PDB file of C-alpha atoms in Angstrom:
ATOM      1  CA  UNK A  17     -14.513  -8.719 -14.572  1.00  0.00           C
ATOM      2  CA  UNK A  18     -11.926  -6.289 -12.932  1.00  0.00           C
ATOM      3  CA  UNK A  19     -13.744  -3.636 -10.639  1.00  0.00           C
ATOM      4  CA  UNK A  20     -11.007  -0.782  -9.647  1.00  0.00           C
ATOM      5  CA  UNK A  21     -11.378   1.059  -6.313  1.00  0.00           C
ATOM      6  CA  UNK A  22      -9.448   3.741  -6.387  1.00  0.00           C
ATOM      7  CA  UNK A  23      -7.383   4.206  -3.680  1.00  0.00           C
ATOM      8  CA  UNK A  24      -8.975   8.318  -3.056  1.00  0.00           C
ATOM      9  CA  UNK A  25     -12.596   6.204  -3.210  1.00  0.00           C
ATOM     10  CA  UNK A  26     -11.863   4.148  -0.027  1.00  0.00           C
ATOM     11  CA  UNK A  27     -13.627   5.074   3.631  1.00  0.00           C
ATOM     12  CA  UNK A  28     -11.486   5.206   6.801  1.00  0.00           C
ATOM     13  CA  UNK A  29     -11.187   7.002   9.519  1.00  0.00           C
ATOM     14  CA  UNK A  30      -7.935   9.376  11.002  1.00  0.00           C
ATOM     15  CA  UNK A  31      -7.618   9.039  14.667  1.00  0.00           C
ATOM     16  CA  UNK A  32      -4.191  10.562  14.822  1.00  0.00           C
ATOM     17  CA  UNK A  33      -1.711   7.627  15.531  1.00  0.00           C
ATOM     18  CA  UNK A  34      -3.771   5.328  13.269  1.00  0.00           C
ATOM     19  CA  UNK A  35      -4.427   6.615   9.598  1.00  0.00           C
ATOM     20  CA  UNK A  36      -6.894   3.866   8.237  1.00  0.00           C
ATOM     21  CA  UNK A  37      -8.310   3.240   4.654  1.00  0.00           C
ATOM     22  CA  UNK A  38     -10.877   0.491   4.286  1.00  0.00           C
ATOM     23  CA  UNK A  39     -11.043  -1.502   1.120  1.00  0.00           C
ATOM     24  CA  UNK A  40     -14.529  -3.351   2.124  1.00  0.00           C
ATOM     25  CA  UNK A  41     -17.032  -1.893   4.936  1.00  0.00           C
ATOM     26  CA  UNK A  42     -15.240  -2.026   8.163  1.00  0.00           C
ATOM     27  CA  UNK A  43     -15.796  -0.163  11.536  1.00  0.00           C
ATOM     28  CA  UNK A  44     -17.948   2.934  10.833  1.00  0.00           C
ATOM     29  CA  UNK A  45     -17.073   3.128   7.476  1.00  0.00           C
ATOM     30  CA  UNK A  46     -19.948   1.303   5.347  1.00  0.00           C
ATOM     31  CA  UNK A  47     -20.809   0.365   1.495  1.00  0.00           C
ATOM     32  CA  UNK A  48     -22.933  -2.274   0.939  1.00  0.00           C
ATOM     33  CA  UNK A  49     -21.333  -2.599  -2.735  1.00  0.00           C
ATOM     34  CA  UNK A  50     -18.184  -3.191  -0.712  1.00  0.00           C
ATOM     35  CA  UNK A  51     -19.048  -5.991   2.077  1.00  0.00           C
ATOM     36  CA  UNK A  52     -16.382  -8.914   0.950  1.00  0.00           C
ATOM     37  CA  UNK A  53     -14.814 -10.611  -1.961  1.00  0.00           C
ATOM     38  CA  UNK A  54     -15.306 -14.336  -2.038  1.00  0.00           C
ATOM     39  CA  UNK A  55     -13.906 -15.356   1.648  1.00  0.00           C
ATOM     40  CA  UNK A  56     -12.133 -12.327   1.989  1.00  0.00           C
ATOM     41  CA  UNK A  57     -13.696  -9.796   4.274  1.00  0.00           C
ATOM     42  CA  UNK A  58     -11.497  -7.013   5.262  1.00  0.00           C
ATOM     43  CA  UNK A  59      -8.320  -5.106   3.858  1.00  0.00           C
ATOM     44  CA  UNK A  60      -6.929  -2.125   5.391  1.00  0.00           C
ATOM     45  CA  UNK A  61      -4.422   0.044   4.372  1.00  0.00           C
ATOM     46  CA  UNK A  62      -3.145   1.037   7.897  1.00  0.00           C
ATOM     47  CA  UNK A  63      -0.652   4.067   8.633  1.00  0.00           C
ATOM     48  CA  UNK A  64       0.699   3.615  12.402  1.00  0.00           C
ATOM     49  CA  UNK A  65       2.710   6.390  14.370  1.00  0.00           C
ATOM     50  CA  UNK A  66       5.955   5.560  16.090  1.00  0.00           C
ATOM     51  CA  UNK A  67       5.501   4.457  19.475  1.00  0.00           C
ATOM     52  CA  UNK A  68       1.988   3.700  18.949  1.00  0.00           C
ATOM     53  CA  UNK A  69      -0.475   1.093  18.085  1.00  0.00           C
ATOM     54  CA  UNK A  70      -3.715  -1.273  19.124  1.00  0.00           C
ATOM     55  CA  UNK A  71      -4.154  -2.530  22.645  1.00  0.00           C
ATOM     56  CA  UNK A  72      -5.211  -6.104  23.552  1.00  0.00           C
ATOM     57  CA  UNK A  73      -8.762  -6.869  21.652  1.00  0.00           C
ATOM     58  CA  UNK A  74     -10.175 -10.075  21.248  1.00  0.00           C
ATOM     59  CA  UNK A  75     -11.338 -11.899  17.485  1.00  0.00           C
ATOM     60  CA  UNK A  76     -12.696 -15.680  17.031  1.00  0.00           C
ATOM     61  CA  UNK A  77     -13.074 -17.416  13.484  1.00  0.00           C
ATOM     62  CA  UNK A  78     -11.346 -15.005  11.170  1.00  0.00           C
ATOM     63  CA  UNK A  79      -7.336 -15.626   9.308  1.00  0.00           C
ATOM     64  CA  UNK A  80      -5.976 -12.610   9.867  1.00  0.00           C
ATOM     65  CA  UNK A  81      -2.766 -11.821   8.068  1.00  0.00           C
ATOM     66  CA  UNK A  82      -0.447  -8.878   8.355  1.00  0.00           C
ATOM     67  CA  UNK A  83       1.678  -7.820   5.220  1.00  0.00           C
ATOM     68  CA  UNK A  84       4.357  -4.994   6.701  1.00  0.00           C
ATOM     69  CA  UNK A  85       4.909  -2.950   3.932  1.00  0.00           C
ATOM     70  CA  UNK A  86       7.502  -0.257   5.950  1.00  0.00           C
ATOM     71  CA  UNK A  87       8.333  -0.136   9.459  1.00  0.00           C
ATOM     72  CA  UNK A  88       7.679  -2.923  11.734  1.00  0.00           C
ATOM     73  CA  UNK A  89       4.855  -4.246  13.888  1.00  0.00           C
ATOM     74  CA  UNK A  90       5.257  -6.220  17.246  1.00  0.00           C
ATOM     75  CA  UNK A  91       2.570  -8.942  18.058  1.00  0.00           C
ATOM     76  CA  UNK A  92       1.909 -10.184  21.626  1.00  0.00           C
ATOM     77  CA  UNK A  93      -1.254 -12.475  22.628  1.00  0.00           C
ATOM     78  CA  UNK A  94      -2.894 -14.277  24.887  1.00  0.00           C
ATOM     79  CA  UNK A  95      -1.176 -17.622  23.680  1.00  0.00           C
ATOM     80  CA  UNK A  96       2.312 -16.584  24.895  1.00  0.00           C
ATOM     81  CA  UNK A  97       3.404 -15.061  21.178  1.00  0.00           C
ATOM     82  CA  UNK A  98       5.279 -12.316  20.958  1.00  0.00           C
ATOM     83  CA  UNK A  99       7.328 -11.573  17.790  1.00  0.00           C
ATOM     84  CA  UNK A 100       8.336  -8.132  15.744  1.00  0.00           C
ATOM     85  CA  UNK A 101       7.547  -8.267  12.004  1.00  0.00           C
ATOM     86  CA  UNK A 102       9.171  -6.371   9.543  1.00  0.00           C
ATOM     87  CA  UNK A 103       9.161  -4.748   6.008  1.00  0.00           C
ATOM     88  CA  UNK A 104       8.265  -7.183   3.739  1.00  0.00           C
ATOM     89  CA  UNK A 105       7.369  -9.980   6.108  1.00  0.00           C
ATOM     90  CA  UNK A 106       3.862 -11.497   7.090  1.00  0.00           C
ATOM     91  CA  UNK A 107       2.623 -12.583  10.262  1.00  0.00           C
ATOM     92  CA  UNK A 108      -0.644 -14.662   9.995  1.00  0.00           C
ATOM     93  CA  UNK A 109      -2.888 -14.583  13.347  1.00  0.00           C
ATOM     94  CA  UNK A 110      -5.543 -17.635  13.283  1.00  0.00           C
ATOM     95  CA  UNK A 111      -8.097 -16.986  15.618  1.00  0.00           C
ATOM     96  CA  UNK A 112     -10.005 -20.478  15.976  1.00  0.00           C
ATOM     97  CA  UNK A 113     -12.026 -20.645  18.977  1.00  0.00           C
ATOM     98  CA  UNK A 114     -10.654 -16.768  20.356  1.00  0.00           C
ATOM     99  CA  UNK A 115      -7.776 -15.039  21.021  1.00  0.00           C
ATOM    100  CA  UNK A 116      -6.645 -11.837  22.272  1.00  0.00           C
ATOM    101  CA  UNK A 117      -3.741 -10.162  20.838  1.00  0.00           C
ATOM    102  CA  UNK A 118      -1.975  -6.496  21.117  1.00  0.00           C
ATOM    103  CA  UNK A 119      -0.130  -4.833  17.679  1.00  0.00           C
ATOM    104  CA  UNK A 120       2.049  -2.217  18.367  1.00  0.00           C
ATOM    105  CA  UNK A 121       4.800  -0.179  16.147  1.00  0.00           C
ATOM    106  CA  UNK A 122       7.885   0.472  18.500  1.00  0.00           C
ATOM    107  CA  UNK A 123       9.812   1.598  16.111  1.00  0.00           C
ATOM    108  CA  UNK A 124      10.992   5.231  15.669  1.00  0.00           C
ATOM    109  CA  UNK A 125       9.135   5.805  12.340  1.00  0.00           C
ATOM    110  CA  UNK A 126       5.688   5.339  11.036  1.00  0.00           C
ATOM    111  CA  UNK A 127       5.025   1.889  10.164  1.00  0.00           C
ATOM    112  CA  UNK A 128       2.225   0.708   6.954  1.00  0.00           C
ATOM    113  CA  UNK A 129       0.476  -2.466   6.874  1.00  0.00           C
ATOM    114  CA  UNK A 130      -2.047  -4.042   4.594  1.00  0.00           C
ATOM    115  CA  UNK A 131      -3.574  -5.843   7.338  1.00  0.00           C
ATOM    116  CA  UNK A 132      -6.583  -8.461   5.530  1.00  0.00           C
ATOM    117  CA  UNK A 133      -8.739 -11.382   6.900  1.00  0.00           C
ATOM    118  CA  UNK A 134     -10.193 -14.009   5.605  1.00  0.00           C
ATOM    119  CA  UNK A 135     -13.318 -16.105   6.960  1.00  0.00           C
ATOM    120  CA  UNK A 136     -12.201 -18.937   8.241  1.00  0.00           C
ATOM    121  CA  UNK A 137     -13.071 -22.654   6.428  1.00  0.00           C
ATOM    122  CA  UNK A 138     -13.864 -24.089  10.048  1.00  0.00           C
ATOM    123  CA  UNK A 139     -15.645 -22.299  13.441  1.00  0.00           C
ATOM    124  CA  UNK A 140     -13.943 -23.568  16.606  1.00  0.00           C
ATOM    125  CA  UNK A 141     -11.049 -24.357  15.267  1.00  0.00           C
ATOM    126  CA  UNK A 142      -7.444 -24.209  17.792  1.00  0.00           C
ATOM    127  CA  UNK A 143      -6.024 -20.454  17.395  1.00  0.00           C
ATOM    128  CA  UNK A 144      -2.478 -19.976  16.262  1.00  0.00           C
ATOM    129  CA  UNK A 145      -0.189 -17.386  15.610  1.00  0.00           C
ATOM    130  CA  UNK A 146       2.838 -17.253  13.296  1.00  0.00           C
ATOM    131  CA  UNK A 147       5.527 -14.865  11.186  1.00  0.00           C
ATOM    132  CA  UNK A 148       8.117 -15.565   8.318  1.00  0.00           C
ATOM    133  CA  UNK A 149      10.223 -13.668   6.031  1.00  0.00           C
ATOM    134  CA  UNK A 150       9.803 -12.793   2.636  1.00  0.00           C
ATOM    135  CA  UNK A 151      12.925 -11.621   0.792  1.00  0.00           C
ATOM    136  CA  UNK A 152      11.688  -9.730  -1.951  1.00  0.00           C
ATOM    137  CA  UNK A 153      14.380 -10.964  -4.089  1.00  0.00           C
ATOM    138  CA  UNK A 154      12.464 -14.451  -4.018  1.00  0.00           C
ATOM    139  CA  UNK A 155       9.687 -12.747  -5.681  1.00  0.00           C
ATOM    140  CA  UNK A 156      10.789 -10.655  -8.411  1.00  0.00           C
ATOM    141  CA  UNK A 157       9.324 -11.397 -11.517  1.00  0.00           C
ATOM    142  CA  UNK A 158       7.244 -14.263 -10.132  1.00  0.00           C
ATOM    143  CA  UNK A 159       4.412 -14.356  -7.044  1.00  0.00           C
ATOM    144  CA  UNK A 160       5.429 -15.619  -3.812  1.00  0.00           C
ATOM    145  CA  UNK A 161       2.710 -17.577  -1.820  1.00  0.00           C
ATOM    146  CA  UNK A 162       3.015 -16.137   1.484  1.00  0.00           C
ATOM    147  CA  UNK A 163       0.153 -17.624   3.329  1.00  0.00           C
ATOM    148  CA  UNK A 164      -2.334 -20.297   2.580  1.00  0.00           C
ATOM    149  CA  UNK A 165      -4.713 -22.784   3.211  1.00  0.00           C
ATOM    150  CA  UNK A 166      -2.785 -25.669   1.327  1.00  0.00           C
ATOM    151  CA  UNK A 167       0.218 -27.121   2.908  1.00  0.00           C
ATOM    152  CA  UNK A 168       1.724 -28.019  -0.500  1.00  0.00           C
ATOM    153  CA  UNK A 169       2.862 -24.037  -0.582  1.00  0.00           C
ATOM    154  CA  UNK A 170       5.017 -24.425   1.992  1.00  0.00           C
ATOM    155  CA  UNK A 171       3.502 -20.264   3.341  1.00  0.00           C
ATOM    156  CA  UNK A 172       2.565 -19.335   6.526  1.00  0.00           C
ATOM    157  CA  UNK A 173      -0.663 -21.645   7.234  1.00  0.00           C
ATOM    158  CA  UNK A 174      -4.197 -20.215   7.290  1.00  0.00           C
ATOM    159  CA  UNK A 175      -7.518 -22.151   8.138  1.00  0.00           C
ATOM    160  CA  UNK A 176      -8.996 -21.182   4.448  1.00  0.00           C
ATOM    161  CA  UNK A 177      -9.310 -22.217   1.077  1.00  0.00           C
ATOM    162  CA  UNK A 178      -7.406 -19.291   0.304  1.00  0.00           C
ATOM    163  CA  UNK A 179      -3.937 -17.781  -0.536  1.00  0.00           C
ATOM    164  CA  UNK A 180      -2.266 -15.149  -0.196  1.00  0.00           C
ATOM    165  CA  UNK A 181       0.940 -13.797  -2.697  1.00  0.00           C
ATOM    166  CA  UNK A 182       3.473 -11.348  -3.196  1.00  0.00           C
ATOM    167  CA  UNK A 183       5.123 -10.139  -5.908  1.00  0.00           C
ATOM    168  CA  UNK A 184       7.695  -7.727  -7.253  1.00  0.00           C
ATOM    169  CA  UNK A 185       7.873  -6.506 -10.843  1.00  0.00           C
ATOM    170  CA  UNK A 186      10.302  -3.909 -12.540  1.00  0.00           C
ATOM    171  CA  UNK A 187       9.091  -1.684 -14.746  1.00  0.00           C
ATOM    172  CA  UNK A 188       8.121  -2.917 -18.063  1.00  0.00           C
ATOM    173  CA  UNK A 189       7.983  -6.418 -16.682  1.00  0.00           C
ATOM    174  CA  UNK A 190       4.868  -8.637 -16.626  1.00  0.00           C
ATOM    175  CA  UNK A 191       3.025 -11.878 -14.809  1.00  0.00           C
ATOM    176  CA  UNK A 192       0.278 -14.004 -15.569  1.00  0.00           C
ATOM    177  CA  UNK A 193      -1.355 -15.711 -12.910  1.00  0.00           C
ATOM    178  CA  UNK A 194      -4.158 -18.706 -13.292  1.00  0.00           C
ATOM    179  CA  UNK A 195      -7.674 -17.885 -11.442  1.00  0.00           C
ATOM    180  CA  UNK A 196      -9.590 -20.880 -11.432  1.00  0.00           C
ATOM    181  CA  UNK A 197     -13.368 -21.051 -11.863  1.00  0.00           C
ATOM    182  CA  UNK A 198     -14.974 -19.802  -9.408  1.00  0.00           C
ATOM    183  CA  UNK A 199     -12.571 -18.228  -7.289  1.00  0.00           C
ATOM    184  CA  UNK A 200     -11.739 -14.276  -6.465  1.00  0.00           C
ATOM    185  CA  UNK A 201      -8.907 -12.551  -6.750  1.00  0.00           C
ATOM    186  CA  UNK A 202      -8.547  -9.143  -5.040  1.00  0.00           C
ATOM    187  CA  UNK A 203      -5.347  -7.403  -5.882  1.00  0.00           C
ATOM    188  CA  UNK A 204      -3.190  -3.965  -4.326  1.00  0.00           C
ATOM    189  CA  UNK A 205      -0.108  -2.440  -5.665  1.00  0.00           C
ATOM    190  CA  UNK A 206       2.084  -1.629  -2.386  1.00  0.00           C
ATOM    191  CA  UNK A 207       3.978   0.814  -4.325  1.00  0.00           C
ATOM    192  CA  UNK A 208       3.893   1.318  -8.232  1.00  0.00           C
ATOM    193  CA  UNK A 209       1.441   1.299 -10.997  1.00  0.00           C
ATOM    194  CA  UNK A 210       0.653  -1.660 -13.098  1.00  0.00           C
ATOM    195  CA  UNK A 211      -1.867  -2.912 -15.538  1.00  0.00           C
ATOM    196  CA  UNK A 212      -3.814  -5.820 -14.974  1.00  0.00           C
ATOM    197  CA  UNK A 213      -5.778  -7.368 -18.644  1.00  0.00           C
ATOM    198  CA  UNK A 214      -4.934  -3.887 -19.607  1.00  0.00           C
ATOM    199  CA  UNK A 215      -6.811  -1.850 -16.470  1.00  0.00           C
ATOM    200  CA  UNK A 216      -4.336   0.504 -15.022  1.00  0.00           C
ATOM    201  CA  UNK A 217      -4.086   0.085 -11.563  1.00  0.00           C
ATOM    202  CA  UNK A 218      -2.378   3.060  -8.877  1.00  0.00           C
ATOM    203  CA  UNK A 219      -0.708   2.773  -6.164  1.00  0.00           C
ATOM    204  CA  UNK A 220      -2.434   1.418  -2.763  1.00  0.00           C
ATOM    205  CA  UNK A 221      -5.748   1.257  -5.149  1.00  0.00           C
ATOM    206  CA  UNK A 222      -7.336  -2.039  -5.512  1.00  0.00           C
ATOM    207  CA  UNK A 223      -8.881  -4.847  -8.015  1.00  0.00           C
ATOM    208  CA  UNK A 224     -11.353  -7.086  -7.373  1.00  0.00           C
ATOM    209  CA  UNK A 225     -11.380 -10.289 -10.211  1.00  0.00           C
ATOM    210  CA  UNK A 226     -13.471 -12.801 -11.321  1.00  0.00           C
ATOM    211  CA  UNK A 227     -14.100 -14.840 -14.079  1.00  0.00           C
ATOM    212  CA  UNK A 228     -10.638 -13.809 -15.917  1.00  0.00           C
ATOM    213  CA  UNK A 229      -9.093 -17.509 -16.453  1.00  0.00           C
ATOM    214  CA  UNK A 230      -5.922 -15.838 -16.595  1.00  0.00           C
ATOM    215  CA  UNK A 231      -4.817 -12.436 -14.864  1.00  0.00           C
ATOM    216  CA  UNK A 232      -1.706 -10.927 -16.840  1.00  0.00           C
ATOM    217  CA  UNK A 233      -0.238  -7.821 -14.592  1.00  0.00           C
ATOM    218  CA  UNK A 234       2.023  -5.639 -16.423  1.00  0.00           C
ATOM    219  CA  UNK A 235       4.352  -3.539 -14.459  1.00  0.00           C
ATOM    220  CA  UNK A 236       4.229   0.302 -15.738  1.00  0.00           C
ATOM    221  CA  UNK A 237       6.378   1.429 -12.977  1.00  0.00           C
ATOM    222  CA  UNK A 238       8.485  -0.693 -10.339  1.00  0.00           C
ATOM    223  CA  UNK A 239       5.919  -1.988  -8.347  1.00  0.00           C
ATOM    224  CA  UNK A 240       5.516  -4.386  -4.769  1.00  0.00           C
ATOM    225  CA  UNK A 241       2.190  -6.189  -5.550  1.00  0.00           C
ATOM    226  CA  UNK A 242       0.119  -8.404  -2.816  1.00  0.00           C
ATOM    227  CA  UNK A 243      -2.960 -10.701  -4.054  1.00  0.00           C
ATOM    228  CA  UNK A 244      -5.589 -12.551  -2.492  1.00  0.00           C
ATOM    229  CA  UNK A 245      -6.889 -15.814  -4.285  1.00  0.00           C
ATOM    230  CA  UNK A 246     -10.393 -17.189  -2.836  1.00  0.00           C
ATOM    231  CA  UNK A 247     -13.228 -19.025  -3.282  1.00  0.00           C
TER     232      UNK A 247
END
């Protein structure tokens, strides 16, 4: 089963320095056909003016995991982090037991992020913050785990049974990826168009999968691709 949401089919909300499109029901925007996807619970497609961003706000229980798609993003939080994040990086926030944090784009441009979190495996558990860089050279062809809950990936560590990938195909070029039983893959072309089993797929629109055994993405123009794998 592949269900395409087109990208024009999202909700969101404009509030001038933050263009938002929501993937699954989020804020004010709400579809009860579009609540979660296995253990993943929100992805947003988030436009952010220069200069601008969000202010300290608290979360508890929830991976949350940044993909920087242009631009950058600077984290701070109550923990003592503070790092900048940049295009094609990830920063993974867990927040365990609670944590406040602040996300801001200091940059002179606009800076995009897929930002996406997953439920966490464990309530309560110790919060953590963390960032890492992705060349996209390491992914071409091939996806990239980027975060996860396994530590045999070696990826930025999240408290799920989940991962998250990145990929980068040229056009013409194809993947095939291995969903186990069970499990859910949701899937977003950063840039480019691709098919996945032979369902065309846009730009910034997304795929939710299950029960394909295998997922074969074929690249009709150069895209940057980034995958969630869940129960």
């Amino acid at each position: 089963m592949i269900d395409v949401r087109p990208f024009n089919s999202l909700g969101g909300a404009n509030h001038g320095w933050l263009n938002a499109k929501h993937h699954f029901s989020f804020a004010n925007y709400y579809d009860p056909s579009r609540m979660s996807w296995g253990r993943l619970r929100v992805w947003n497609d988030d436009e952010i003016a220069a200069k601008s961003g969000f202010p300290p706000h608290p979360h508890a229980d929830m991976e949350i995991i940044t993909y920087v798609r242009t631009g950058a993003i600077t984290h701070e939080d109550s923990l003592g982090n503070k790092g900048r994040t940049g295009a094609g990086d990830v920063q993974v926030m867990s927040a365990g037991t609670g944590v406040r944090h602040s996300e801001f784009n200091l940059e002179d441009e606009l800076t995009t992020i897929f930002q996406i979190w997953i439920e966490a495996d464990v309530r309560g558990a110790k919060p953590a913050w963390g960032a890492k860089a992705f060349p996209k050279s390491d992914r071409t062809g091939q996806f990239s785990v980027l975060a996860s809950g396994d530590a045999a990936d070696h990826a930025l560590t999240i408290n799920a049974d989940a991962r998250v990938l990145g990929a980068t195909l040229n056009a013409g070029e194809s993947l095939t990826y291995s969903l186990a039983a069970g499990r859910h893959a949701y899937l977003v072309p950063a840039v480019g168009a691709v098919e996945v089993n032979g369902v065309a797929l846009n730009a910034r629109d997304g795929a939710a999968i299950k029960d394909e055994a295998e997922i074969t993405i074929t690249a009709t123009a150069d895209a940057e691709l980034v995958m969630v794998d869940s129960l």
